[in-house]
Amino acid sequence: QYHYPFANKELFESQFPAEFISEGIDQTRGWFYTMLVIGTFLFGQSSYRRCLVNELILDKKGKKMSKSVGNSVDPMDILRLAGADPLRWYMITCNPVWMPTRFDREGIKEAQRKLLATLENSYQFFALYANIDGYRPGDGGKTQPDLLDRWILSRLQTVTASVRSDLDDLNLTRAGKTLNAFVLEDVSNWYVRLNRRRFWKGDLTVDKRSAFETLHTLLETVLRLLAPFIPFTCEEIYRALAAHRDDDVSVHLTDYPQSDAALQDLELERKMAVAQAVVGLGRSLRQEARLRTRQPLGRLVIHSDDDRAQLLLVDERLVGHVAEELNVKRIEAVDDPRSVATVAAKANYRVLGPRFAKQAPAAAKCIEAMTPEQIGQLRRDGQVDLALGGEPTKFGFEEIQVTESGIDPFVATGAGGLTVALDVTLTDELRAEGLCREVVNRVQNLRKKSGLEVADRIELNVEGDATVIAAVTQFADRITAETLATGVVADTVLPHRESFDLDGLAVEIALGKVPVEHKEG
């Protein structure tokens, strides 16, 4: 292409050999091999250092696409309906390019619904409260990052280093999945979720400014990390984010992020990972017990076969976050998980078959006959000796699945040597608080449906039977604080109303915007 060796000698030599060559697998002989042969014949070396091969795109059943069969896909049709970025993100993250892709349109919808929508919602959250408070990024105001700020900034450095390494290795899929998990789990479901009250505060305090500064840094860096993957979405959000500091730079004209080791705190990341694991297991227990998220519980009990339980419990701030997320009053540790849960061992036949062949049924019987002490040894050491055919044989977590079930009044579960148990006893006090939390949620939803602004103060009236009134009266201060209401009883007829049932109790709420007083100058 450069007419070498008759012209452009220096340009050619500066670019030879190429860093990588990329084509479909059908070009193995026609292009990869030809370029290899020519380079070797002329220069004694390959004309490319690395080769990235695209495999075939099949239909969702694994069959080759064909117009005659009717299973082919028109890419322009997808671009018109879904846009380029959801298609790009789906194709990159569904599997590595060197493996066949089973194309499914539902995967594109999921890409839009999860990552892209989460990015947009995270920016909208920032913009909403930044505009309310008049926050300007980099305005020089004092900040003091708290535990969550320091953790998410540390995670950002770890993720950045991992993504850069994967991109250097041309492992686009792994880099994409790392970013996907970071945005969905760490940023949206953890950092933003746990920090919402910091943004709701009335004044732009040092703590609130720190939350704004951290979220702005987080969004700005994540958009730069994602820009090569979903360029249009990142450009749109990045320019909107830049407008908050009166800037109009393109994300594609910024440097790709570098990891800053000075901001990393790996011990804090490990602690937070424990908290996230406990919350994940606790949420699954709530679903199993059919307990509403807003229903408070008395206690959560945890046990780990290593130091993870203690690592969590020594940090009061982390304990507070876990207690808030799982809506429990206190968190305790137990030395023996059998005090709150029964444990049993099940055989993983998929692994036993290839390893033990005809002895697989006998191996399964050995596993199912394991004593609690043997299960405890497996959890501590990662392996256990069982007598198979009269001979001691080592088994590990690959062959054995440990299951846990709660001992009344607990529901319990576990994973990877971590046991979590919830006491599901409901006192009258807990029921009353749960009812009021549900009322707060219904009021907030009615505010939104009524077209009220986030910062609007409201008049509120709550009616119901004696149990409802007693609970609302007891927790009136919390209800008014969280809904920006002047009280829980109103003397006037309010325009927005809703009736609903909570555990057999009829509740009616009504609300209206507090009139703005006009003062004469």
Coordinates of C-alpha atoms in Angstrom, one line a residue:
Q1 CA 0.0 0.0 0.0
Y2 CA 3.0 2.3 0.5
H3 CA 4.7 1.3 -2.9
Y4 CA 7.7 0.1 -0.9
P5 CA 10.6 -0.3 -1.7
F6 CA 10.3 2.4 -4.4
A7 CA 8.8 5.0 -2.0
N8 CA 8.0 5.7 1.6
K9 CA 10.9 3.6 2.9
E10 CA 11.0 5.3 6.4
L11 CA 7.3 5.2 6.8
F12 CA 7.2 1.5 5.9
E13 CA 10.0 0.6 8.2
S14 CA 8.4 2.5 11.1
Q15 CA 5.3 0.3 10.8
F16 CA 6.7 -3.1 9.9
P17 CA 5.9 -5.6 11.3
A18 CA 2.3 -4.7 12.1
E19 CA 1.3 -5.0 15.8
F20 CA -1.6 -7.3 14.8
I21 CA -3.6 -8.4 11.9
S22 CA -7.3 -9.2 12.0
E23 CA -9.7 -11.0 9.7
G24 CA -12.3 -13.8 9.7
I25 CA -11.3 -17.4 10.2
D26 CA -12.1 -18.0 6.5
Q27 CA -9.0 -15.9 5.7
T28 CA -6.6 -18.2 7.4
R29 CA -5.0 -19.3 4.1
G30 CA -6.0 -16.5 1.8
W31 CA -4.7 -13.6 4.0
F32 CA -2.9 -14.7 7.2
Y33 CA -0.8 -17.4 5.6
T34 CA -0.1 -15.3 2.5
M35 CA 1.1 -12.3 4.5
L36 CA 3.2 -14.6 6.7
V37 CA 4.9 -16.2 3.6
I38 CA 5.6 -12.9 1.9
G39 CA 7.0 -11.3 5.0
T40 CA 9.2 -14.3 5.7
F41 CA 10.4 -14.5 2.0
L42 CA 11.3 -10.8 1.8
F43 CA 12.5 -10.0 5.3
G44 CA 13.0 -13.3 7.2
Q45 CA 10.2 -12.5 9.6
S46 CA 6.4 -12.4 9.8
S47 CA 4.7 -9.2 8.7
Y48 CA 2.6 -9.1 11.9
R49 CA 3.4 -9.7 15.5
R50 CA 0.0 -11.0 16.6
C51 CA -3.1 -12.3 14.9
L52 CA -6.7 -11.7 16.0
V53 CA -9.1 -14.1 14.3
N54 CA -12.8 -13.4 14.1
E55 CA -14.9 -16.7 14.2
L56 CA -18.2 -17.1 12.5
I57 CA -21.5 -15.6 13.7
L58 CA -24.2 -18.2 13.9
D59 CA -27.9 -18.0 14.8
K60 CA -29.0 -18.5 18.4
K61 CA -29.4 -22.3 17.8
G62 CA -25.8 -22.6 16.6
K63 CA -26.6 -22.9 12.9
K64 CA -24.8 -21.1 10.2
M65 CA -26.7 -18.0 9.0
S66 CA -28.2 -18.3 5.5
K67 CA -30.7 -16.2 3.6
S68 CA -32.2 -19.3 2.0
V69 CA -32.8 -20.8 5.5
G70 CA -34.2 -17.5 6.7
N71 CA -32.1 -17.3 9.8
S72 CA -29.8 -14.4 8.7
V73 CA -29.8 -11.0 10.3
D74 CA -29.8 -7.6 8.6
P75 CA -27.3 -5.5 10.7
M76 CA -28.8 -2.2 9.4
D77 CA -32.2 -3.3 10.7
I78 CA -30.6 -3.7 14.2
L79 CA -28.9 -0.4 13.9
R80 CA -32.1 1.3 13.1
L81 CA -34.1 -0.3 15.9
A82 CA -31.5 -0.6 18.7
G83 CA -28.6 1.6 17.7
A84 CA -24.9 0.9 17.2
D85 CA -23.7 0.9 20.8
P86 CA -26.0 -1.9 22.2
L87 CA -25.0 -4.1 19.2
R88 CA -21.3 -3.3 19.7
W89 CA -21.5 -4.0 23.5
Y90 CA -23.4 -7.3 22.9
M91 CA -21.0 -8.5 20.3
I92 CA -17.9 -7.7 22.4
T93 CA -19.1 -9.2 25.7
C94 CA -21.1 -12.2 24.7
N95 CA -17.9 -14.2 24.0
P96 CA -14.3 -13.7 22.7
V97 CA -14.1 -12.9 19.0
W98 CA -12.1 -16.1 18.3
M99 CA -15.0 -18.2 19.4
P100 CA -18.3 -18.8 17.3
T101 CA -21.0 -16.3 18.4
R102 CA -24.6 -17.5 18.8
F103 CA -26.4 -14.3 17.9
D104 CA -29.5 -13.5 19.8
R105 CA -31.4 -10.2 19.5
E106 CA -32.5 -10.5 23.2
G107 CA -28.8 -10.0 24.1
I108 CA -28.8 -6.6 22.4
K109 CA -31.9 -5.6 24.4
E110 CA -30.2 -6.7 27.6
A111 CA -27.1 -4.7 26.8
Q112 CA -29.3 -1.6 26.4
R113 CA -31.4 -2.4 29.5
K114 CA -28.4 -3.0 31.8
L115 CA -25.1 -1.3 31.0
L116 CA -26.2 1.6 28.8
A117 CA -29.3 2.4 30.8
T118 CA -27.3 2.2 34.1
L119 CA -24.7 4.7 32.7
E120 CA -27.5 7.1 31.7
N121 CA -29.3 6.8 35.1
S122 CA -26.1 7.3 37.0
Y123 CA -25.4 10.5 35.2
Q124 CA -29.0 11.7 35.6
F125 CA -28.7 11.0 39.3
F126 CA -25.5 13.1 39.5
A127 CA -26.9 15.9 37.3
L128 CA -30.2 16.1 39.2
Y129 CA -28.6 16.8 42.6
A130 CA -25.6 18.8 41.2
N131 CA -28.1 21.2 39.6
I132 CA -30.1 21.5 42.8
D133 CA -27.1 22.3 44.9
G134 CA -25.2 24.3 42.3
Y135 CA -22.2 22.0 42.5
R136 CA -19.4 22.7 39.9
P137 CA -16.7 20.0 39.5
G138 CA -13.3 21.3 40.5
D139 CA -14.5 24.5 42.1
G140 CA -11.9 24.3 44.8
G141 CA -14.3 23.5 47.6
K142 CA -13.1 21.5 50.6
T143 CA -13.6 17.7 50.4
Q144 CA -13.0 14.8 52.8
P145 CA -13.5 11.4 51.2
D146 CA -15.3 8.9 53.4
L147 CA -15.0 5.1 53.5
L148 CA -17.2 4.5 50.4
D149 CA -15.4 7.3 48.4
R150 CA -12.0 5.8 49.2
W151 CA -13.2 2.3 48.4
I152 CA -14.8 3.1 45.0
L153 CA -11.7 5.2 43.9
S154 CA -9.5 2.2 44.9
R155 CA -11.7 -0.2 42.9
L156 CA -11.6 2.2 40.0
Q157 CA -7.8 1.9 39.9
T158 CA -7.9 -1.9 40.2
V159 CA -10.4 -2.1 37.4
T160 CA -8.5 0.4 35.2
A161 CA -5.3 -1.7 35.6
S162 CA -7.2 -4.9 34.8
V163 CA -8.9 -3.4 31.7
R164 CA -5.7 -2.0 30.3
S165 CA -3.9 -5.3 30.7
D166 CA -6.7 -7.2 28.9
L167 CA -6.8 -4.7 26.1
D168 CA -3.1 -4.9 25.7
D169 CA -3.6 -8.7 25.3
L170 CA -6.5 -8.1 22.8
N171 CA -8.9 -9.8 25.3
L172 CA -11.8 -7.4 24.6
T173 CA -14.4 -9.7 26.1
R174 CA -12.8 -10.0 29.5
A175 CA -12.1 -6.3 29.6
G176 CA -15.8 -5.6 28.7
K177 CA -17.1 -8.0 31.3
T178 CA -14.9 -6.4 34.0
L179 CA -16.3 -3.0 33.2
N180 CA -19.8 -4.3 33.0
A181 CA -19.6 -5.9 36.5
F182 CA -17.9 -2.7 37.9
V183 CA -20.6 -0.3 36.6
L184 CA -23.6 -2.5 37.5
E185 CA -22.5 -3.9 40.8
D186 CA -19.8 -1.6 42.4
V187 CA -21.0 1.8 41.0
S188 CA -24.8 1.5 40.7
N189 CA -25.9 -1.2 43.1
W190 CA -23.4 -0.4 45.8
Y191 CA -21.7 3.1 45.7
V192 CA -24.7 5.1 44.4
R193 CA -27.2 3.1 46.3
L194 CA -25.4 3.4 49.7
N195 CA -24.7 7.1 49.2
R196 CA -28.2 8.4 48.2
R197 CA -28.8 10.1 51.6
R198 CA -25.5 12.0 51.3
F199 CA -26.9 13.6 48.1
W200 CA -30.3 14.2 49.7
K201 CA -28.9 16.4 52.4
G202 CA -30.0 20.0 52.3
D203 CA -26.8 22.0 52.4
L204 CA -23.6 21.5 50.3
T205 CA -21.5 20.3 53.2
V206 CA -17.9 19.0 53.0
D207 CA -19.3 15.4 53.1
K208 CA -21.8 16.1 50.3
R209 CA -19.2 17.8 48.2
S210 CA -16.9 14.8 48.6
A211 CA -19.7 12.5 47.4
F212 CA -20.2 14.8 44.3
E213 CA -16.5 15.0 43.6
T214 CA -16.1 11.2 43.8
L215 CA -19.1 10.4 41.7
H216 CA -18.0 13.0 39.0
T217 CA -14.5 11.4 38.9
L218 CA -16.0 8.0 38.8
L219 CA -18.3 8.8 35.9
E220 CA -15.7 10.7 33.9
T221 CA -13.1 7.9 34.2
V222 CA -15.6 5.1 33.4
L223 CA -16.8 6.9 30.3
R224 CA -13.2 7.2 29.1
L225 CA -12.7 3.5 29.8
L226 CA -15.8 2.5 27.9
A227 CA -15.4 5.0 25.0
P228 CA -13.7 2.5 22.6
F229 CA -16.5 0.0 23.3
I230 CA -19.7 2.2 23.1
P231 CA -18.4 5.4 21.5
F232 CA -21.7 7.2 20.9
T233 CA -23.2 6.8 24.4
C234 CA -20.0 7.7 26.1
E235 CA -19.6 10.8 23.9
E236 CA -23.1 12.0 24.6
I237 CA -22.9 11.5 28.4
Y238 CA -19.3 12.8 28.6
R239 CA -20.2 16.1 26.9
A240 CA -23.2 16.5 29.2
L241 CA -20.9 15.8 32.2
A242 CA -18.3 18.3 30.9
A243 CA -21.0 20.9 30.6
H244 CA -21.1 21.0 34.5
R245 CA -17.7 22.6 34.4
D246 CA -18.3 24.7 31.2
D247 CA -16.3 22.4 29.0
D248 CA -17.1 20.8 25.6
V249 CA -14.3 18.3 25.1
S250 CA -14.9 15.0 23.3
V251 CA -14.2 11.9 25.3
H252 CA -12.4 10.5 22.2
L253 CA -9.8 13.4 22.5
T254 CA -8.9 12.4 26.1
D255 CA -6.1 10.1 27.2
Y256 CA -7.1 6.5 28.1
P257 CA -7.1 6.2 31.9
Q258 CA -4.1 5.1 33.8
S259 CA -4.2 3.3 37.2
D260 CA -3.0 5.4 40.2
A261 CA -1.4 3.1 42.8
A262 CA -1.6 5.9 45.4
L263 CA -5.4 5.7 45.4
Q264 CA -5.4 1.9 45.9
D265 CA -6.3 0.3 49.2
L266 CA -6.5 -3.4 48.6
E267 CA -7.3 -4.2 52.2
L268 CA -10.3 -1.9 52.1
E269 CA -11.4 -3.6 48.8
R270 CA -11.2 -7.0 50.5
K271 CA -13.3 -5.8 53.4
M272 CA -15.9 -4.3 51.1
A273 CA -16.0 -7.6 49.1
V274 CA -17.0 -9.4 52.3
A275 CA -19.7 -6.9 52.9
Q276 CA -21.0 -7.3 49.4
A277 CA -21.0 -11.1 49.7
V278 CA -22.9 -11.0 53.0
V279 CA -25.5 -8.6 51.5
G280 CA -25.9 -10.8 48.4
L281 CA -26.5 -13.9 50.5
G282 CA -28.8 -12.0 52.9
R283 CA -30.9 -10.7 50.0
S284 CA -31.4 -14.2 48.7
L285 CA -32.5 -15.3 52.2
R286 CA -35.1 -12.5 52.3
Q287 CA -36.5 -13.7 49.0
E288 CA -36.6 -17.3 50.2
A289 CA -38.4 -16.3 53.4
R290 CA -40.7 -13.9 51.4
L291 CA -39.8 -11.0 53.5
R292 CA -40.2 -7.5 52.0
T293 CA -37.0 -5.5 51.8
R294 CA -38.5 -2.7 53.8
Q295 CA -39.5 -5.1 56.7
P296 CA -36.8 -4.7 59.5
L297 CA -35.4 -7.8 61.1
G298 CA -33.8 -8.2 64.5
R299 CA -30.4 -9.7 63.7
L300 CA -28.1 -11.2 61.1
V301 CA -25.6 -13.9 62.1
I302 CA -22.5 -14.7 60.1
H303 CA -19.7 -17.2 60.2
S304 CA -16.6 -17.7 58.0
D305 CA -14.1 -20.5 57.9
D306 CA -11.3 -17.8 57.6
D307 CA -11.0 -14.2 58.9
R308 CA -13.7 -12.7 56.7
A309 CA -16.4 -12.5 59.4
Q310 CA -14.0 -10.8 61.8
L311 CA -12.6 -8.5 59.1
L312 CA -16.2 -7.2 58.5
L313 CA -17.3 -6.9 62.2
V314 CA -14.3 -4.9 63.4
D315 CA -15.3 -2.0 61.1
E316 CA -18.4 -0.3 62.5
R317 CA -18.9 1.7 59.3
L318 CA -19.1 -1.5 57.1
V319 CA -21.3 -3.2 59.7
G320 CA -23.6 -0.1 59.4
H321 CA -23.8 -0.4 55.6
V322 CA -24.6 -4.1 55.7
A323 CA -27.2 -3.6 58.4
E324 CA -28.8 -0.8 56.3
E325 CA -28.8 -2.8 53.1
L326 CA -30.3 -5.9 54.7
N327 CA -32.5 -3.8 57.1
V328 CA -31.4 -5.6 60.3
K329 CA -30.9 -4.1 63.7
R330 CA -27.7 -5.9 64.7
I331 CA -25.1 -8.2 63.2
E332 CA -23.3 -10.9 65.2
A333 CA -20.7 -13.7 64.6
V334 CA -20.9 -17.3 65.7
D335 CA -18.0 -19.6 66.2
D336 CA -19.8 -22.7 64.9
P337 CA -22.2 -22.4 62.0
R338 CA -24.1 -25.4 63.2
S339 CA -25.6 -23.3 65.9
V340 CA -27.8 -21.5 63.3
A341 CA -27.8 -23.9 60.3
T342 CA -27.7 -27.6 59.4
V343 CA -25.1 -28.5 56.8
A344 CA -25.2 -31.3 54.3
A345 CA -23.0 -32.5 51.5
K346 CA -24.2 -33.3 47.9
A347 CA -22.2 -34.9 45.1
N348 CA -21.4 -33.1 41.9
Y349 CA -22.0 -35.9 39.5
R350 CA -20.8 -33.9 36.5
V351 CA -17.3 -33.9 38.0
L352 CA -17.5 -37.3 39.7
G353 CA -18.2 -39.1 36.4
P354 CA -15.1 -38.2 34.5
R355 CA -12.9 -38.7 37.6
F356 CA -14.2 -41.9 39.1
A357 CA -15.9 -43.6 36.1
K358 CA -17.6 -46.8 37.5
Q359 CA -16.8 -45.8 41.0
A360 CA -18.8 -42.6 40.7
P361 CA -21.9 -44.0 42.5
A362 CA -19.8 -45.2 45.4
A363 CA -18.0 -41.8 45.6
A364 CA -21.4 -40.1 45.7
K365 CA -22.4 -42.3 48.7
C366 CA -19.2 -41.4 50.5
I367 CA -20.0 -37.7 50.0
E368 CA -23.6 -37.9 51.1
A369 CA -22.6 -39.8 54.3
M370 CA -20.1 -37.0 55.3
T371 CA -20.3 -36.0 59.0
P372 CA -20.6 -32.3 60.1
E373 CA -17.0 -32.5 61.2
Q374 CA -15.8 -33.7 57.8
I375 CA -17.8 -30.9 56.1
G376 CA -16.2 -28.5 58.5
Q377 CA -12.7 -29.8 57.5
L378 CA -13.7 -29.4 53.8
R379 CA -14.7 -25.8 54.5
R380 CA -11.5 -25.0 56.4
D381 CA -9.0 -26.8 54.2
G382 CA -10.7 -26.9 50.8
Q383 CA -10.4 -30.7 50.7
V384 CA -11.2 -33.8 52.9
D385 CA -10.1 -37.4 52.9
L386 CA -13.0 -39.9 52.5
A387 CA -12.8 -43.7 52.5
L388 CA -13.6 -44.9 48.9
G389 CA -13.2 -48.7 48.4
G390 CA -11.3 -48.9 51.7
E391 CA -8.7 -46.4 50.5
P392 CA -8.5 -42.7 51.7
T393 CA -9.3 -40.5 48.8
K394 CA -9.1 -36.7 48.6
F395 CA -12.2 -34.8 47.6
G396 CA -12.5 -31.0 47.1
F397 CA -15.2 -28.4 46.4
E398 CA -15.2 -29.5 42.8
E399 CA -16.8 -32.8 43.7
I400 CA -18.7 -31.7 46.8
Q401 CA -21.5 -29.1 47.1
V402 CA -22.2 -28.0 50.7
T403 CA -25.8 -26.9 51.4
E404 CA -27.0 -25.1 54.5
S405 CA -30.5 -24.6 55.9
G406 CA -31.6 -22.6 58.9
I407 CA -32.5 -23.9 62.4
D408 CA -35.7 -22.1 63.6
P409 CA -36.0 -19.1 64.0
F410 CA -33.2 -18.7 61.3
V411 CA -33.1 -19.0 57.6
A412 CA -29.6 -19.7 56.4
T413 CA -27.4 -20.1 53.4
G414 CA -23.7 -20.2 52.6
A415 CA -21.1 -19.9 49.8
G416 CA -17.4 -20.4 49.7
G417 CA -17.0 -21.0 53.5
L418 CA -19.2 -18.0 54.4
T419 CA -22.5 -18.7 56.3
V420 CA -25.2 -16.1 56.7
A421 CA -28.3 -16.6 58.8
L422 CA -31.3 -14.2 59.4
D423 CA -33.5 -14.3 62.4
V424 CA -37.0 -14.0 60.9
T425 CA -38.8 -13.4 64.2
L426 CA -41.1 -10.3 63.8
T427 CA -42.0 -8.4 67.0
D428 CA -44.8 -5.8 67.1
E429 CA -42.1 -3.1 67.0
L430 CA -40.5 -4.5 63.9
R431 CA -43.9 -4.9 62.1
A432 CA -44.8 -1.2 62.9
E433 CA -41.5 0.0 61.5
G434 CA -41.9 -2.1 58.4
L435 CA -45.4 -0.7 57.8
C436 CA -44.0 2.8 58.0
R437 CA -41.2 2.1 55.6
E438 CA -43.8 0.9 53.1
V439 CA -45.8 4.0 53.7
V440 CA -42.7 6.2 52.9
N441 CA -42.2 4.2 49.7
R442 CA -45.8 4.7 48.6
V443 CA -45.6 8.4 49.4
Q444 CA -42.4 8.8 47.3
N445 CA -44.0 6.9 44.4
L446 CA -47.1 9.1 44.6
R447 CA -45.0 12.2 44.7
K448 CA -43.3 11.1 41.5
K449 CA -46.6 10.2 39.7
S450 CA -48.0 13.6 40.8
G451 CA -45.3 15.5 39.0
L452 CA -43.7 17.0 42.1
E453 CA -40.0 18.0 42.1
V454 CA -37.5 16.2 44.3
A455 CA -37.0 19.2 46.5
D456 CA -40.7 20.1 46.9
R457 CA -42.1 20.1 50.4
I458 CA -45.5 18.5 50.8
E459 CA -48.5 18.2 53.1
L460 CA -49.3 14.6 53.9
N461 CA -52.2 12.8 55.4
V462 CA -52.2 9.1 56.3
E463 CA -55.3 7.2 57.3
G464 CA -56.1 3.6 58.3
D465 CA -57.2 1.4 61.2
A466 CA -55.8 1.7 64.7
T467 CA -52.7 -0.4 64.0
V468 CA -51.8 1.9 61.0
I469 CA -52.4 5.1 62.9
A470 CA -50.3 3.9 65.9
A471 CA -47.4 2.9 63.7
V472 CA -47.5 6.2 61.7
T473 CA -47.7 8.2 64.9
Q474 CA -44.7 6.3 66.4
F475 CA -42.5 6.9 63.3
A476 CA -43.9 10.3 62.3
D477 CA -40.5 12.0 62.5
R478 CA -38.9 9.5 60.1
I479 CA -41.8 9.7 57.6
T480 CA -41.8 13.5 57.5
A481 CA -38.0 13.6 57.2
E482 CA -37.7 11.2 54.3
T483 CA -40.7 12.5 52.4
L484 CA -40.2 16.3 53.0
A485 CA -43.6 16.4 54.6
T486 CA -44.8 19.0 57.1
G487 CA -46.6 16.2 59.1
V488 CA -48.6 13.0 58.8
V489 CA -52.0 14.6 59.4
A490 CA -53.5 17.4 57.2
D491 CA -56.6 19.5 57.9
T492 CA -57.2 20.3 54.2
V493 CA -58.4 18.1 51.3
L494 CA -55.3 17.1 49.4
P495 CA -55.3 16.6 45.6
H496 CA -53.3 13.4 45.2
R497 CA -54.6 10.2 46.8
E498 CA -53.9 6.5 46.8
S499 CA -55.3 3.5 48.7
F500 CA -53.5 0.1 49.2
D501 CA -53.3 -2.9 51.4
L502 CA -50.4 -3.9 53.6
D503 CA -50.6 -7.4 55.2
G504 CA -54.4 -7.1 55.4
L505 CA -54.3 -3.5 56.7
A506 CA -56.1 -0.9 54.6
V507 CA -54.0 2.3 54.2
E508 CA -54.9 5.6 52.4
I509 CA -52.4 8.4 51.7
A510 CA -53.0 11.9 50.4
L511 CA -50.6 14.6 49.6
G512 CA -50.2 18.0 48.0
K513 CA -47.4 20.6 47.4
V514 CA -46.9 23.1 50.2
P515 CA -47.9 26.5 48.7
V516 CA -44.9 28.9 48.2
E517 CA -45.3 32.0 50.2
H518 CA -44.8 35.3 48.3
K519 CA -43.3 38.1 50.4
E520 CA -43.8 41.7 49.4
G521 CA -40.6 43.6 49.0

